[in-house]
Tab-separated table of C-alpha atoms in Angstrom:
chain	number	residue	atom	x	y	z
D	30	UNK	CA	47.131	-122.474	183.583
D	31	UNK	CA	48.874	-121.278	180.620
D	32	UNK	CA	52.482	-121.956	180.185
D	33	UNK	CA	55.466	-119.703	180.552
D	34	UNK	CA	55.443	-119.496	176.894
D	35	UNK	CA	51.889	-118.362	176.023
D	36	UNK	CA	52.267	-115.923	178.505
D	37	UNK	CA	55.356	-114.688	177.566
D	38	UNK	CA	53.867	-114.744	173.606
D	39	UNK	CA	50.496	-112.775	174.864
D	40	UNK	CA	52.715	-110.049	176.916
D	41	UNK	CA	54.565	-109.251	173.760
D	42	UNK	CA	51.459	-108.895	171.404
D	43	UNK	CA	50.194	-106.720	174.125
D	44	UNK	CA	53.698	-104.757	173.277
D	45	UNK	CA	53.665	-104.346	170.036
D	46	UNK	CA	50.033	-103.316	169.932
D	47	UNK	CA	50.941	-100.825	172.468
D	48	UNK	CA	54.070	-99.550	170.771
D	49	UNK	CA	52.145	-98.861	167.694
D	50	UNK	CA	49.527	-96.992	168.907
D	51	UNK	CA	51.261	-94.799	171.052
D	52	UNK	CA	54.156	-94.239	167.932
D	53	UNK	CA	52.462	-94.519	165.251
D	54	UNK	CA	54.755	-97.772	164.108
D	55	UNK	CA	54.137	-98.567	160.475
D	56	UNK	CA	53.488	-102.552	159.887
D	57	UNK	CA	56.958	-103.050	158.520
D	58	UNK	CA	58.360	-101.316	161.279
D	59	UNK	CA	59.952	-103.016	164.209
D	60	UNK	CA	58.074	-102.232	167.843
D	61	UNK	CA	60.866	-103.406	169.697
D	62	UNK	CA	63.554	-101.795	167.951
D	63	UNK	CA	61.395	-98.467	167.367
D	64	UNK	CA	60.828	-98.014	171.532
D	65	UNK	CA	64.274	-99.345	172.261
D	66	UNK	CA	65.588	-96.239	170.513
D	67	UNK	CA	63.074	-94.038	172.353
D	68	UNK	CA	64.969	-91.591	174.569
D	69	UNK	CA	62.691	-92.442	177.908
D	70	UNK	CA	62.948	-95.973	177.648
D	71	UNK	CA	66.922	-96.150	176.961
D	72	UNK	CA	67.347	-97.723	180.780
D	73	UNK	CA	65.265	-100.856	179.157
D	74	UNK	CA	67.131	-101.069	175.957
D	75	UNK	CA	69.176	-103.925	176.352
D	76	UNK	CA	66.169	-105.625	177.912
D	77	UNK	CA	63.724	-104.854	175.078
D	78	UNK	CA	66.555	-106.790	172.260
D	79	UNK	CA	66.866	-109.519	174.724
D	80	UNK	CA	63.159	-110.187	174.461
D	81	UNK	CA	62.674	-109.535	170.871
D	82	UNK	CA	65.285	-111.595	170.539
D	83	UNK	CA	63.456	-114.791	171.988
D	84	UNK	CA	60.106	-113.713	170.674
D	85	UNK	CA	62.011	-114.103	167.396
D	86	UNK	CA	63.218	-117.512	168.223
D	87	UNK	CA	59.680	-118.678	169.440
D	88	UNK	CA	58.327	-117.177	166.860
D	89	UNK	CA	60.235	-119.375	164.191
D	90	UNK	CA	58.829	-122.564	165.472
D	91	UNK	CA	57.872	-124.937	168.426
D	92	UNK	CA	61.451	-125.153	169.606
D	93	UNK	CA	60.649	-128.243	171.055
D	94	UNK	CA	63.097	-131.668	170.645
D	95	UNK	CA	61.580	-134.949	170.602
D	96	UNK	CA	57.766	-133.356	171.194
D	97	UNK	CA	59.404	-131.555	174.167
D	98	UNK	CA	59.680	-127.888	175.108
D	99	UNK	CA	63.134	-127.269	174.761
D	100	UNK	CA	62.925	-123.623	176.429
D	101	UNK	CA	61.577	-122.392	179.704
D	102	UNK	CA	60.844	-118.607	179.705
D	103	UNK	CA	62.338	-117.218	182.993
D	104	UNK	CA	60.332	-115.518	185.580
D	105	UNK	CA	63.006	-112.680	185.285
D	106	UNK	CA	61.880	-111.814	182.043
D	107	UNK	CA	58.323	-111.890	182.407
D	108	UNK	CA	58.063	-109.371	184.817
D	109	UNK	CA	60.516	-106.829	183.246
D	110	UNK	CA	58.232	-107.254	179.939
D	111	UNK	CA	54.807	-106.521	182.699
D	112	UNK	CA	56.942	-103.558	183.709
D	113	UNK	CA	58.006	-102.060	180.565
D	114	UNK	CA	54.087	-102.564	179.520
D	115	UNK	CA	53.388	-101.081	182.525
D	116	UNK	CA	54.832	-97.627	181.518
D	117	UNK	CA	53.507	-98.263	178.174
D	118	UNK	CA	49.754	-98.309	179.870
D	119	UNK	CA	50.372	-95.788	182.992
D	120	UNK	CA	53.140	-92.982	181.585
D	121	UNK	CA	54.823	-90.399	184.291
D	122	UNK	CA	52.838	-87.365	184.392
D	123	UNK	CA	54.113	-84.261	184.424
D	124	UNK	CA	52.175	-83.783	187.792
D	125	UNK	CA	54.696	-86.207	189.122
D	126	UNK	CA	57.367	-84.532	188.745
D	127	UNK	CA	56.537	-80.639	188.701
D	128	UNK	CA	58.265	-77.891	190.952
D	129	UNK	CA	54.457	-76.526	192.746
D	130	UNK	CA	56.851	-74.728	196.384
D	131	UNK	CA	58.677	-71.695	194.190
D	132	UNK	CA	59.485	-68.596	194.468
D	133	UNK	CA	57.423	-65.766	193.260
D	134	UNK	CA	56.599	-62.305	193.501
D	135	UNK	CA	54.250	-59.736	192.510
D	136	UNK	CA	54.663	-56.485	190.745
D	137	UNK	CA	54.953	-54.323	194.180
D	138	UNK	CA	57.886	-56.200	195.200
D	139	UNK	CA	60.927	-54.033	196.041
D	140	UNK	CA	63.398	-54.588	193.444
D	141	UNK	CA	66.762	-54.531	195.811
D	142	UNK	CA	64.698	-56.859	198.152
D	143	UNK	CA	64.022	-59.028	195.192
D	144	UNK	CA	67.778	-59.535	193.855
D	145	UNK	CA	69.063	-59.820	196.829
D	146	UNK	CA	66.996	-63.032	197.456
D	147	UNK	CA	67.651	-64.623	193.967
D	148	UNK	CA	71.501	-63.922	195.758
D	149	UNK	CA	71.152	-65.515	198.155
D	150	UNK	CA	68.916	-67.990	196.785
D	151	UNK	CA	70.873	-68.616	194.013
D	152	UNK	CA	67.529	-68.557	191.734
D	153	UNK	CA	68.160	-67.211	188.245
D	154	UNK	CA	64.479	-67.041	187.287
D	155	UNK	CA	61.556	-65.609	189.407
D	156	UNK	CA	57.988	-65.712	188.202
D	157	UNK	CA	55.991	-62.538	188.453
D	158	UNK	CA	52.487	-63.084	189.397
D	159	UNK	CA	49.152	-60.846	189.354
D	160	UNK	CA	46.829	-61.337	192.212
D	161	UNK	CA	45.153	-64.521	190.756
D	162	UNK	CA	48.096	-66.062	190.503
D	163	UNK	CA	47.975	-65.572	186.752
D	164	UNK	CA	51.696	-65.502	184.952
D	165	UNK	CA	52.635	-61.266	184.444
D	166	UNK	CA	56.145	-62.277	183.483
D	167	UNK	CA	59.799	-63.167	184.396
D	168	UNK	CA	62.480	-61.250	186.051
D	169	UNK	CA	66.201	-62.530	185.649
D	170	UNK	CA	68.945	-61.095	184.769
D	171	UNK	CA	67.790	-61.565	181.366
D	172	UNK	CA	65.519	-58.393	182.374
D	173	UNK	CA	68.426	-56.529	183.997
D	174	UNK	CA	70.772	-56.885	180.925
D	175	UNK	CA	67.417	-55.682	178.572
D	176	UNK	CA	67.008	-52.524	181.139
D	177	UNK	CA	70.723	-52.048	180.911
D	178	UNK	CA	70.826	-52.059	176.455
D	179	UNK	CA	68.063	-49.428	176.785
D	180	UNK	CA	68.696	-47.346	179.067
D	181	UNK	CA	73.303	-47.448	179.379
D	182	UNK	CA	72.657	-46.635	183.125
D	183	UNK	CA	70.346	-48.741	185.808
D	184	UNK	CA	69.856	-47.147	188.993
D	185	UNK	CA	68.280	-49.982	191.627
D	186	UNK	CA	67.508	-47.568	194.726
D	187	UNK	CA	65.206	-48.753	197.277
D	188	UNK	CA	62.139	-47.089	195.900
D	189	UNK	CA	62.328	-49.410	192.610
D	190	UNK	CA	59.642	-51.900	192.610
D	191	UNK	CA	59.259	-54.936	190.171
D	192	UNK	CA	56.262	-52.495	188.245
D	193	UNK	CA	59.521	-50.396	187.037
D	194	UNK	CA	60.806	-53.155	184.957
D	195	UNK	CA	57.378	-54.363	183.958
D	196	UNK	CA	58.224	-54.000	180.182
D	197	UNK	CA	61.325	-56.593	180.509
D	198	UNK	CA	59.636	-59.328	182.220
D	199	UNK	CA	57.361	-59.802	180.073
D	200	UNK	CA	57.850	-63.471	178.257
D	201	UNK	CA	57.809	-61.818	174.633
D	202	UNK	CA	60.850	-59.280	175.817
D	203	UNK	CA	63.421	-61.942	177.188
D	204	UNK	CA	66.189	-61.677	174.529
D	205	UNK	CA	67.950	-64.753	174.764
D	206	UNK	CA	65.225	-67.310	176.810
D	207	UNK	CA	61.951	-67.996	176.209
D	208	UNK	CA	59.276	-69.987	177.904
D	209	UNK	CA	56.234	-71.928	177.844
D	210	UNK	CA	53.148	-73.505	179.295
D	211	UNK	CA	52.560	-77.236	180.039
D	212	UNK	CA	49.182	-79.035	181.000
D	213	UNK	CA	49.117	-80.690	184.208
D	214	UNK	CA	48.131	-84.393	182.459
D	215	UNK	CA	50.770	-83.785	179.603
D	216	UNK	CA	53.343	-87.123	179.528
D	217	UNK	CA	56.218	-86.292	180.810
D	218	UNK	CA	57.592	-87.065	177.866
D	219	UNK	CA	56.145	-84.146	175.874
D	220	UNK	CA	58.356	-81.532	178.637
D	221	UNK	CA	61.313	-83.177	177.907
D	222	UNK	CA	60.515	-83.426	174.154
D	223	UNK	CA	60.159	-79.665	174.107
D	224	UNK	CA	63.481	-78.772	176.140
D	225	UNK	CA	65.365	-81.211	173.386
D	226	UNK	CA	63.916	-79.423	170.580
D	227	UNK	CA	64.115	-75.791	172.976
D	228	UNK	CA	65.854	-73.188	170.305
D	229	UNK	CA	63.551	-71.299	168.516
D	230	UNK	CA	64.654	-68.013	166.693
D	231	UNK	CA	68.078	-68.174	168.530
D	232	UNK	CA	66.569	-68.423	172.066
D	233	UNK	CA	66.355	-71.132	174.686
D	234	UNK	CA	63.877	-72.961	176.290
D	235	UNK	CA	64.623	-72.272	179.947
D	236	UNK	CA	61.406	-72.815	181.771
D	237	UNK	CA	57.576	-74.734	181.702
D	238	UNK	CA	54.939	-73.347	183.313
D	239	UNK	CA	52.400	-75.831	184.609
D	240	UNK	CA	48.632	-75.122	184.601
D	241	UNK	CA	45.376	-77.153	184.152
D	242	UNK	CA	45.193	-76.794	180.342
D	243	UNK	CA	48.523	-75.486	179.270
D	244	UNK	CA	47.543	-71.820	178.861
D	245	UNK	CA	49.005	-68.769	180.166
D	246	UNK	CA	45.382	-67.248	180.732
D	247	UNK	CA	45.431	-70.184	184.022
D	248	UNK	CA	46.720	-70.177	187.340
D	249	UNK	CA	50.231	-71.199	187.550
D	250	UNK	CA	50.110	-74.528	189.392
D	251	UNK	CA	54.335	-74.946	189.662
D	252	UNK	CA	57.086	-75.311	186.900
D	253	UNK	CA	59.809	-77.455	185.315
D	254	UNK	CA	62.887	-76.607	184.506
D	255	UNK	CA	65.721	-78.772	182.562
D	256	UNK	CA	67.382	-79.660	185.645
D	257	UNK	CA	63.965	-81.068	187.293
D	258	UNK	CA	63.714	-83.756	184.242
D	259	UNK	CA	68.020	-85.083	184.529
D	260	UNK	CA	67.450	-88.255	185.524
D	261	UNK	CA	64.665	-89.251	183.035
């Protein structure tokens, strides 16, 4: 049976090998300093320099006194390594996290029927779908403040159906928010990569749409929003 050492020496080549692949760590790079900076794995931060730490101290001789092993590597430790190698290995999905019960409607929904829900609801953004549950557009009040710059004067009677506004849902025409698609298998890392780096041409990132491949041409499967991806 190997000792607490060896093991502890094997788990962090297994690290760095891991870090480097998935970061693309040059060899004069640190692994453990370059994942200890890596937004997802702050929590384990202190926890990563602790173990470099020792690997550095093991790794600058026998530390042994009088032909004895002078340290013991503590259980403690070897299982938070497994566990941070563990992520490494098996990353959250974005299937594990992903909004799939919302709130949609389709382009014969009555438009006073419709904002009075988000109301009540307190939604903000409410995915228009076709009758393959393919992505037609948004409506928020993104769309109502578009309607409003063309036309001075919106009338919402109870005839007006979500067809009406058709040309402001659409993803292209939101004017200050803008959204995009999301494979099912992407890390979860990649969603919250994207809503970090979410201004582009003055607008914001404000919602993900998951489907099997990450293309708008797919069903919708569910979304994520910033809010959904907090406590990551």
């Amino acid at each position: 049976m190997k000792d607490s050492i060896s093991i502890f020496r094997d788990l962090c080549n297994k690290f760095e090998d891991l870090v480097r692949i998935k970061y693309k760590v040059k060899d004069e790079e640190g692994a453990f300093y370059i994942l200890s900076n890596q937004k997802e794995y702050k929590k384990f931060e202190k926890d990563i320099n602790l173990i470099r730490k020792i690997r550095n101290l093991l790794s600058h001789g026998e530390c042994k006194i009088e032909g004895k092993v002078a340290i013991e590597i503590n259980e403690n430790i070897i299982e938070k390594l497994k566990e941070i190698i563990s992520l490494l290995e098996n990353p959250p999905l974005v299937t594990s996290r992903y909004i799939s019960e919302i709130f949609v409607v389709d382009l014969e929904e009555k438009l006073e029927k419709l904002i009075k829900t988000m109301n009540e609801k307190k939604i903000s953004h409410v995915p228009v779908l076709d009758k393959d549950k393919k992505l037609v557009g948004v409506f928020s009040e993104n769309t109502i403040f578009s309607k409003l710059s063309d036309d001075e004067i919106i009338e919402i009677g109870k005839e007006y159906q979500v067809k009406d506004y058709v040309k402001y849902i659409k993803l292209e025409n939101h004017s200050s928010e803008y959204f995009d698609f999301i494979k099912r298998n992407e890390e979860l890392t990649s969603a919250q990569n994207l809503f970090n780096k979410s201004i582009k041409k003055d607008k914001k990132l404000v919602m993900l749409f998951v489907t099997e491949n990450g293309k708008k041409t797919e069903k919708i499967l569910g979304i994520l929003t910033p809010w959904d991806l907090l406590d990551i």
